[in-house]
Each structure stands twice: as C-alpha cells, then as structure tokens.
mmCIF file of C-alpha atoms in Angstrom:
data_model
loop_
_atom_site.group_PDB
_atom_site.id
_atom_site.type_symbol
_atom_site.label_atom_id
_atom_site.label_comp_id
_atom_site.label_asym_id
_atom_site.label_seq_id
_atom_site.Cartn_x
_atom_site.Cartn_y
_atom_site.Cartn_z
ATOM 1 C CA MET A 1 -5.190 35.459 -1.955
ATOM 2 C CA PHE A 2 -7.543 34.536 -4.723
ATOM 3 C CA ALA A 3 -7.684 36.554 -7.884
ATOM 4 C CA VAL A 4 -11.172 37.926 -8.094
ATOM 5 C CA GLN A 5 -12.802 37.826 -11.472
ATOM 6 C CA LYS A 6 -16.061 39.229 -12.651
ATOM 7 C CA SER A 7 -16.919 36.090 -14.550
ATOM 8 C CA SER A 8 -17.173 32.902 -12.552
ATOM 9 C CA THR A 9 -16.704 30.759 -15.629
ATOM 10 C CA GLU A 10 -13.617 28.971 -14.470
ATOM 11 C CA GLU A 11 -13.924 29.546 -10.741
ATOM 12 C CA SER A 12 -13.287 26.351 -8.870
ATOM 13 C CA SER A 13 -15.923 24.848 -6.642
ATOM 14 C CA HIS A 14 -13.556 25.132 -3.715
ATOM 15 C CA GLN A 15 -13.141 28.899 -4.176
ATOM 16 C CA LYS A 16 -16.896 29.413 -4.301
ATOM 17 C CA ASN A 17 -17.271 27.271 -1.200
ATOM 18 C CA GLU A 18 -14.763 29.397 0.699
ATOM 19 C CA LYS A 19 -16.537 32.610 -0.199
ATOM 20 C CA ASN A 20 -19.967 31.393 0.803
ATOM 21 C CA SER A 21 -19.022 29.450 3.891
ATOM 22 C CA MET A 22 -20.580 32.094 6.097
ATOM 23 C CA ASN A 23 -23.948 31.601 4.479
ATOM 24 C CA MET A 24 -24.075 27.875 4.907
ATOM 25 C CA ASN A 25 -26.293 26.551 7.628
ATOM 26 C CA GLY A 26 -25.833 23.906 10.265
ATOM 27 C CA ASN A 27 -23.994 20.693 9.740
ATOM 28 C CA ASN A 28 -22.828 21.516 6.272
ATOM 29 C CA ASN A 29 -19.756 19.552 5.430
ATOM 30 C CA GLY A 30 -20.296 20.145 1.758
ATOM 31 C CA SER A 31 -21.568 17.572 -0.660
ATOM 32 C CA PHE A 32 -18.930 17.334 -3.340
ATOM 33 C CA VAL A 33 -19.697 15.079 -6.272
ATOM 34 C CA LYS A 34 -17.795 14.437 -9.469
ATOM 35 C CA VAL A 35 -19.231 15.819 -12.679
ATOM 36 C CA SER A 36 -18.240 14.322 -15.996
ATOM 37 C CA MET A 37 -19.372 15.452 -19.395
ATOM 38 C CA ASP A 38 -19.096 13.188 -22.406
ATOM 39 C CA GLY A 39 -16.299 14.496 -24.558
ATOM 40 C CA ALA A 40 -14.717 16.778 -21.964
ATOM 41 C CA PRO A 41 -11.020 16.192 -21.252
ATOM 42 C CA TYR A 42 -11.400 16.124 -17.481
ATOM 43 C CA LEU A 43 -13.950 15.967 -14.732
ATOM 44 C CA ARG A 44 -15.000 18.649 -12.313
ATOM 45 C CA LYS A 45 -16.410 18.598 -8.831
ATOM 46 C CA VAL A 46 -19.344 20.531 -7.471
ATOM 47 C CA ASP A 47 -20.696 21.015 -4.005
ATOM 48 C CA LEU A 48 -24.417 20.341 -4.334
ATOM 49 C CA LYS A 49 -25.144 22.143 -1.076
ATOM 50 C CA MET A 50 -24.070 25.372 -2.763
ATOM 51 C CA TYR A 51 -27.283 25.347 -4.773
ATOM 52 C CA ASN A 52 -30.932 25.464 -3.841
ATOM 53 C CA SER A 53 -32.596 24.349 -7.055
ATOM 54 C CA TYR A 54 -32.151 22.537 -10.334
ATOM 55 C CA PRO A 55 -31.933 25.749 -12.400
ATOM 56 C CA GLN A 56 -29.092 26.997 -10.170
ATOM 57 C CA LEU A 57 -27.206 23.750 -10.645
ATOM 58 C CA SER A 58 -27.789 23.715 -14.395
ATOM 59 C CA ASP A 59 -26.514 27.270 -14.620
ATOM 60 C CA ALA A 60 -23.316 26.361 -12.784
ATOM 61 C CA LEU A 61 -22.749 23.240 -14.881
ATOM 62 C CA ALA A 62 -23.324 25.103 -18.123
ATOM 63 C CA LYS A 63 -20.679 27.639 -17.084
ATOM 64 C CA MET A 64 -18.253 24.935 -16.008
ATOM 65 C CA PHE A 65 -18.364 23.061 -19.249
ATOM 66 C CA SER A 66 -19.062 25.889 -21.641
ATOM 67 C CA SER A 67 -15.531 25.816 -22.982
ATOM 68 C CA PHE A 68 -15.964 22.223 -24.107
ATOM 69 C CA THR A 69 -19.244 22.502 -25.945
ATOM 70 C CA ILE A 70 -19.179 23.497 -29.553
ATOM 71 C CA GLY A 71 -21.406 26.502 -29.853
ATOM 72 C CA SER A 72 -23.668 27.859 -27.162
ATOM 73 C CA CYS A 73 -26.736 25.863 -28.121
ATOM 74 C CA GLU A 74 -25.667 22.806 -26.124
ATOM 75 C CA SER A 75 -25.544 24.557 -22.778
ATOM 76 C CA GLU A 76 -28.769 26.365 -23.607
ATOM 77 C CA GLY A 77 -30.364 23.028 -24.357
ATOM 78 C CA MET A 78 -29.365 21.770 -20.941
ATOM 79 C CA LYS A 79 -30.866 24.795 -19.229
ATOM 80 C CA ASP A 80 -34.074 24.310 -21.191
ATOM 81 C CA PHE A 81 -34.207 20.750 -20.031
ATOM 82 C CA PHE A 82 -34.233 21.760 -16.406
ATOM 83 C CA MET A 83 -36.843 24.435 -16.953
ATOM 84 C CA ASN A 84 -39.206 22.695 -19.276
ATOM 85 C CA GLU A 85 -39.733 18.994 -19.698
ATOM 86 C CA ARG A 86 -41.340 19.405 -23.096
ATOM 87 C CA ALA A 87 -37.848 20.150 -24.322
ATOM 88 C CA LEU A 88 -36.719 16.706 -23.196
ATOM 89 C CA MET A 89 -37.740 14.977 -26.416
ATOM 90 C CA ASP A 90 -35.979 17.583 -28.498
ATOM 91 C CA VAL A 91 -32.874 17.308 -26.404
ATOM 92 C CA LEU A 92 -32.829 13.525 -26.495
ATOM 93 C CA ASN A 93 -33.264 13.526 -30.233
ATOM 94 C CA SER A 94 -30.608 16.092 -30.868
ATOM 95 C CA SER A 95 -26.931 16.079 -30.069
ATOM 96 C CA ASP A 96 -27.524 18.142 -26.933
ATOM 97 C CA TYR A 97 -26.530 17.033 -23.504
ATOM 98 C CA VAL A 98 -28.653 15.368 -20.867
ATOM 99 C CA PRO A 99 -27.764 15.482 -17.171
ATOM 100 C CA THR A 100 -27.833 12.138 -15.372
ATOM 101 C CA TYR A 101 -26.741 11.072 -11.928
ATOM 102 C CA GLU A 102 -25.754 7.961 -10.035
ATOM 103 C CA ASP A 103 -27.864 7.526 -6.929
ATOM 104 C CA LYS A 104 -27.166 5.735 -3.669
ATOM 105 C CA ASP A 105 -28.383 2.462 -5.147
ATOM 106 C CA GLY A 106 -25.864 2.702 -7.947
ATOM 107 C CA ASP A 107 -28.521 3.379 -10.581
ATOM 108 C CA TRP A 108 -28.088 6.013 -13.262
ATOM 109 C CA MET A 109 -31.105 8.287 -13.252
ATOM 110 C CA LEU A 110 -32.298 11.301 -15.144
ATOM 111 C CA VAL A 111 -31.802 14.526 -13.215
ATOM 112 C CA GLY A 112 -34.921 16.478 -12.345
ATOM 113 C CA ASP A 113 -37.564 13.967 -11.354
ATOM 114 C CA VAL A 114 -37.345 14.140 -7.579
ATOM 115 C CA PRO A 115 -37.531 17.166 -5.294
ATOM 116 C CA TRP A 116 -34.242 19.057 -5.066
ATOM 117 C CA GLU A 117 -33.455 18.128 -1.457
ATOM 118 C CA MET A 118 -34.016 14.474 -2.174
ATOM 119 C CA PHE A 119 -31.730 14.715 -5.166
ATOM 120 C CA VAL A 120 -28.917 16.250 -3.078
ATOM 121 C CA GLU A 121 -29.216 13.428 -0.559
ATOM 122 C CA SER A 122 -29.106 10.652 -3.098
ATOM 123 C CA CYS A 123 -26.784 11.960 -5.786
ATOM 124 C CA LYS A 124 -23.329 10.405 -5.671
ATOM 125 C CA ARG A 125 -22.042 11.491 -9.055
ATOM 126 C CA LEU A 126 -23.170 13.491 -12.080
ATOM 127 C CA ARG A 127 -22.662 12.636 -15.708
ATOM 128 C CA ILE A 128 -23.737 14.870 -18.540
ATOM 129 C CA MET A 129 -24.453 12.475 -21.341
ATOM 130 C CA LYS A 130 -24.840 13.182 -24.988
ATOM 131 C CA GLY A 131 -28.535 13.155 -25.836
ATOM 132 C CA LYS A 132 -28.485 10.101 -28.051
ATOM 133 C CA GLU A 133 -26.901 7.926 -25.378
ATOM 134 C CA ALA A 134 -29.446 8.945 -22.796
ATOM 135 C CA ILE A 135 -32.435 7.723 -24.769
ATOM 136 C CA GLY A 136 -32.277 4.235 -23.319
ATOM 137 C CA LEU A 137 -31.777 5.614 -19.856
ATOM 138 C CA ALA A 138 -35.035 7.401 -19.233
ATOM 139 C CA PRO A 139 -37.991 5.489 -20.648
ATOM 140 C CA ARG A 140 -40.273 6.816 -17.903
ATOM 141 C CA ALA A 141 -39.415 10.392 -18.708
ATOM 142 C CA MET A 142 -40.142 9.824 -22.379
ATOM 143 C CA GLU A 143 -43.520 8.364 -21.457
ATOM 144 C CA LYS A 144 -44.280 11.470 -19.445
ATOM 145 C CA CYS A 145 -43.490 13.669 -22.434
ATOM 146 C CA LYS A 146 -45.628 11.606 -24.798
ATOM 147 C CA ASN A 147 -48.587 11.907 -22.461
ATOM 148 C CA ARG A 148 -48.214 15.665 -22.271
ATOM 149 C CA SER A 149 -48.067 16.278 -26.012
ATOM 150 C CA MET B 1 6.806 5.960 4.773
ATOM 151 C CA ARG B 2 6.502 9.204 2.879
ATOM 152 C CA THR B 3 5.002 8.933 -0.579
ATOM 153 C CA TYR B 4 5.715 11.292 -3.422
ATOM 154 C CA THR B 5 3.287 12.344 -6.110
ATOM 155 C CA LYS B 6 4.458 12.282 -9.709
ATOM 156 C CA VAL B 7 3.874 15.267 -11.934
ATOM 157 C CA TYR B 8 3.855 14.787 -15.703
ATOM 158 C CA LYS B 9 4.084 17.243 -18.539
ATOM 159 C CA ARG B 10 4.343 16.114 -22.117
ATOM 160 C CA GLY B 11 7.747 16.751 -23.547
ATOM 161 C CA ALA B 12 9.319 17.248 -20.128
ATOM 162 C CA VAL B 13 10.981 14.994 -17.630
ATOM 163 C CA GLY B 14 8.614 13.941 -14.857
ATOM 164 C CA ARG B 15 8.961 15.377 -11.363
ATOM 165 C CA SER B 16 8.062 14.018 -7.969
ATOM 166 C CA ILE B 17 6.683 16.188 -5.229
ATOM 167 C CA ASP B 18 5.800 15.761 -1.590
ATOM 168 C CA ILE B 19 2.264 17.059 -1.619
ATOM 169 C CA THR B 20 2.270 17.550 2.154
ATOM 170 C CA ARG B 21 4.830 20.321 1.754
ATOM 171 C CA TYR B 22 2.109 22.592 0.413
ATOM 172 C CA SER B 23 -0.786 23.962 2.385
ATOM 173 C CA ASN B 24 -3.010 25.167 -0.444
ATOM 174 C CA TYR B 25 -3.542 25.143 -4.191
ATOM 175 C CA GLU B 26 -1.752 28.436 -4.780
ATOM 176 C CA GLU B 27 1.489 27.134 -3.312
ATOM 177 C CA LEU B 28 1.211 23.940 -5.333
ATOM 178 C CA LYS B 29 0.519 25.711 -8.612
ATOM 179 C CA HIS B 30 3.213 28.278 -8.058
ATOM 180 C CA ASP B 31 5.822 25.631 -7.386
ATOM 181 C CA LEU B 32 4.806 23.408 -10.298
ATOM 182 C CA ALA B 33 4.752 26.332 -12.706
ATOM 183 C CA ARG B 34 8.234 27.254 -11.576
ATOM 184 C CA ARG B 35 9.572 23.719 -11.852
ATOM 185 C CA PHE B 36 8.231 23.268 -15.368
ATOM 186 C CA GLY B 37 9.098 26.722 -16.635
ATOM 187 C CA ILE B 38 5.546 27.975 -17.150
ATOM 188 C CA GLU B 39 5.474 30.617 -14.439
ATOM 189 C CA GLY B 40 2.184 32.431 -14.179
ATOM 190 C CA GLN B 41 0.469 30.224 -16.715
ATOM 191 C CA LEU B 42 -1.225 27.939 -14.259
ATOM 192 C CA GLU B 43 -2.760 30.845 -12.371
ATOM 193 C CA ASP B 44 -4.757 31.979 -15.350
ATOM 194 C CA ARG B 45 -8.415 31.185 -15.169
ATOM 195 C CA HIS B 46 -9.030 31.708 -18.829
ATOM 196 C CA ARG B 47 -11.062 29.215 -20.759
ATOM 197 C CA ILE B 48 -8.161 28.391 -23.019
ATOM 198 C CA GLY B 49 -4.840 27.859 -21.315
ATOM 199 C CA TRP B 50 -2.659 25.460 -19.421
ATOM 200 C CA LYS B 51 -4.622 23.173 -17.147
ATOM 201 C CA LEU B 52 -3.547 21.326 -14.050
ATOM 202 C CA VAL B 53 -5.368 18.015 -13.703
ATOM 203 C CA TYR B 54 -4.947 14.997 -11.501
ATOM 204 C CA VAL B 55 -5.804 11.323 -11.473
ATOM 205 C CA ASP B 56 -7.582 10.204 -8.315
ATOM 206 C CA HIS B 57 -7.918 6.895 -6.513
ATOM 207 C CA GLU B 58 -10.861 5.976 -8.755
ATOM 208 C CA ASN B 59 -8.790 6.599 -11.874
ATOM 209 C CA ASP B 60 -10.762 9.661 -12.927
ATOM 210 C CA VAL B 61 -9.071 12.716 -14.399
ATOM 211 C CA LEU B 62 -10.209 15.891 -12.627
ATOM 212 C CA LEU B 63 -9.336 19.550 -12.699
ATOM 213 C CA VAL B 64 -7.172 20.538 -9.749
ATOM 214 C CA GLY B 65 -8.866 23.024 -7.447
ATOM 215 C CA ASP B 66 -12.481 21.965 -7.043
ATOM 216 C CA ASP B 67 -12.083 19.973 -3.857
ATOM 217 C CA PRO B 68 -11.204 21.273 -0.422
ATOM 218 C CA TRP B 69 -7.424 21.059 -0.178
ATOM 219 C CA GLU B 70 -7.320 18.241 2.397
ATOM 220 C CA GLU B 71 -9.661 16.118 0.321
ATOM 221 C CA PHE B 72 -7.468 16.632 -2.721
ATOM 222 C CA VAL B 73 -4.341 15.578 -0.823
ATOM 223 C CA ASN B 74 -6.068 12.375 0.247
ATOM 224 C CA CYS B 75 -7.178 11.255 -3.176
ATOM 225 C CA VAL B 76 -4.573 12.571 -5.601
ATOM 226 C CA ARG B 77 -2.515 9.820 -7.221
ATOM 227 C CA CYS B 78 -0.646 11.761 -9.868
ATOM 228 C CA ILE B 79 -0.757 15.190 -11.470
ATOM 229 C CA LYS B 80 -0.569 16.222 -15.098
ATOM 230 C CA ILE B 81 0.043 19.575 -16.717
ATOM 231 C CA LEU B 82 -1.904 19.902 -19.945
ATOM 232 C CA SER B 83 -1.079 22.397 -22.658
ATOM 233 C CA PRO B 84 -3.927 24.226 -24.408
ATOM 234 C CA GLN B 85 -3.311 22.031 -27.436
ATOM 235 C CA GLU B 86 -3.574 18.880 -25.373
ATOM 236 C CA VAL B 87 -6.812 20.030 -23.781
ATOM 237 C CA GLN B 88 -8.265 20.703 -27.173
ATOM 238 C CA GLN B 89 -7.029 17.371 -28.486
ATOM 239 C CA MET B 90 -8.570 15.522 -25.569
ATOM 240 C CA SER B 91 -11.874 17.293 -26.078
ATOM 241 C CA LEU B 92 -12.015 16.148 -29.656
ATOM 242 C CA ASP B 93 -11.017 12.586 -28.826
ATOM 243 C CA GLY B 94 -13.397 12.156 -25.957
ATOM 244 C CA ASP B 95 -16.479 11.417 -27.971
ATOM 245 C CA PHE B 96 -16.838 7.922 -26.632
ATOM 246 C CA GLY B 97 -17.982 8.990 -23.202
ATOM 247 C CA ASN B 98 -15.977 8.837 -20.004
ATOM 248 C CA ALA B 99 -12.680 8.298 -21.706
ATOM 249 C CA ASN B 100 -9.938 6.153 -20.320
ATOM 250 C CA LEU B 101 -7.024 8.056 -21.701
ATOM 251 C CA PRO B 102 -4.193 5.886 -22.983
ATOM 252 C CA ASN B 103 -1.586 7.756 -20.970
ATOM 253 C CA GLN B 104 -3.728 7.983 -17.898
ATOM 254 C CA ALA B 105 -2.182 5.298 -15.775
ATOM 255 C CA CYS B 106 0.157 6.657 -13.194
ATOM 256 C CA SER B 107 2.515 4.536 -11.205
ATOM 257 C CA SER B 108 2.764 5.186 -7.534
ATOM 258 C CA SER B 109 6.148 6.097 -6.248
ATOM 259 C CA ASP B 110 5.973 3.725 -3.325
ATOM 260 C CA GLY B 111 5.938 0.768 -5.656
ATOM 261 C CA GLY B 112 2.298 -0.026 -4.930
ATOM 262 C CA ASN B 113 0.175 -2.443 -6.880
ATOM 263 C CA THR B 114 -2.084 -1.286 -9.718
#
C-alpha cells in the first residue's frame, strides 16, 4: 500500500502511473524515458504518456529535480522556457537549465519545437542541461529569438 | 543460472540479493532497510533523506522506483544506498554534466565481462 502524500514532489513515476492507469487510453504501454539533469546525483524516469503538453511535463520535471537546484529560480526559469520563447535567450545566457532530448535519430534537440505528440513519439531520453552548455546546441532556436526581438 | 544483485552502502559490508524474491518495490526497500539497519528510512519520500539508487545496463545511476517493477528487474545491475550526506556531496560534484561516478562500476556476481 502506497503512502499517500499531499505533495507529489518525490512521488515516483511508477506510482503515478499506477494511480492513473484507468485514465489511459488504448494501447498505452507507457513511454518511460530517462531524465538526467546536469549536477544531479542520479537520474529519474518519466512516462511521457502521462502528460498532454509541454507545460505539464515541465511542471513534473521541475518538481522532480527541485531538491537539486539551488534556489527556486532555476526551476522557474525552466517553466518560463516552455511557456515563452522570449525567455530562451535569458535562460541560455544565465546559469538556468535548458531541457534537451535525444530523438530517434540520436540527435540532441531542444525541447519545445515540435508538436507535443510528435515529441512523445521521437523522444528517447531527456537531459536538462545547464544553460551555458546548451548554447551551441540550438542555433536555430537562437535565430528565432533574434528575429522576434 | 541464478544471478544475484549486489547492494552497496558506504561504510558497510556489501550484500547480495536475489531480486526475483521480491514482487514489488516495497518488499525490496523493506528488506534492504532491515539488512542495513536503516529501518523505515528508505520509505521516506522527503526531499532530504536516504536514497535507494541503482546502476542499469547502460551504466546510468537512477532512483529506484520510477520504472514498472518488471522493467526494473530486467535492467538493474547493482543497487546503492546513499546517505543524505552522500546525495548532497554528489550534487555538488556533478557540475561536469552526466557524471561517471568513480565508484559507479559494479561487478556482476555471475562473473560476467565488463
């Protein structure tokens, strides 16, 4: 019997999966991918099919790794990134974290460019990089931001 | 041939367990906590506390509990019990990205190759 807690901060992906299994549709075998965050002592796993959008995923990741970030601004920065691409330049230039993923081709891509469903299909692994390291990773995204501002 | 999974805890003698003897995470955690004298401390879901992690077949260190149980059994190679101090220490040391921890390598108990 699982201990039920009000806060889902440390709840494992497997526990959440068990609770929501009734709500899942069709041929859902789960889509578990590893999530690493630069500087964290261990990896986690998430089931991407548990979420319906980027903001939902970013919320879950922020909670998962909140104990490893120094101060709350890092996880806030990651949420901002999902919500608002103008924040991307600020995030990349600061010490905040940037979510990236390895796709089916083995390429490391910036999270958020493609429609959610397409992302779930192609994401094999997530890595939350420190902003400075991600600068070389997403030249297209930086171009997009320059054009907007 | 049955294989055993090693369980490490700093400062303690290592143990070997037959992972197929357990049917879920609760049984595993309960037994490991008992064996290592930290009863009740692996159940806690507090931010700061003892953590049960494992090394998988890809040599990544993951928190025990995220995967469906059967998946975990298939890919676990060894298990480690981390004290709160160790977790904190590893967080501070891990600034160089996906760290390959010096004490991460685990030998398989069936004498397999690395």
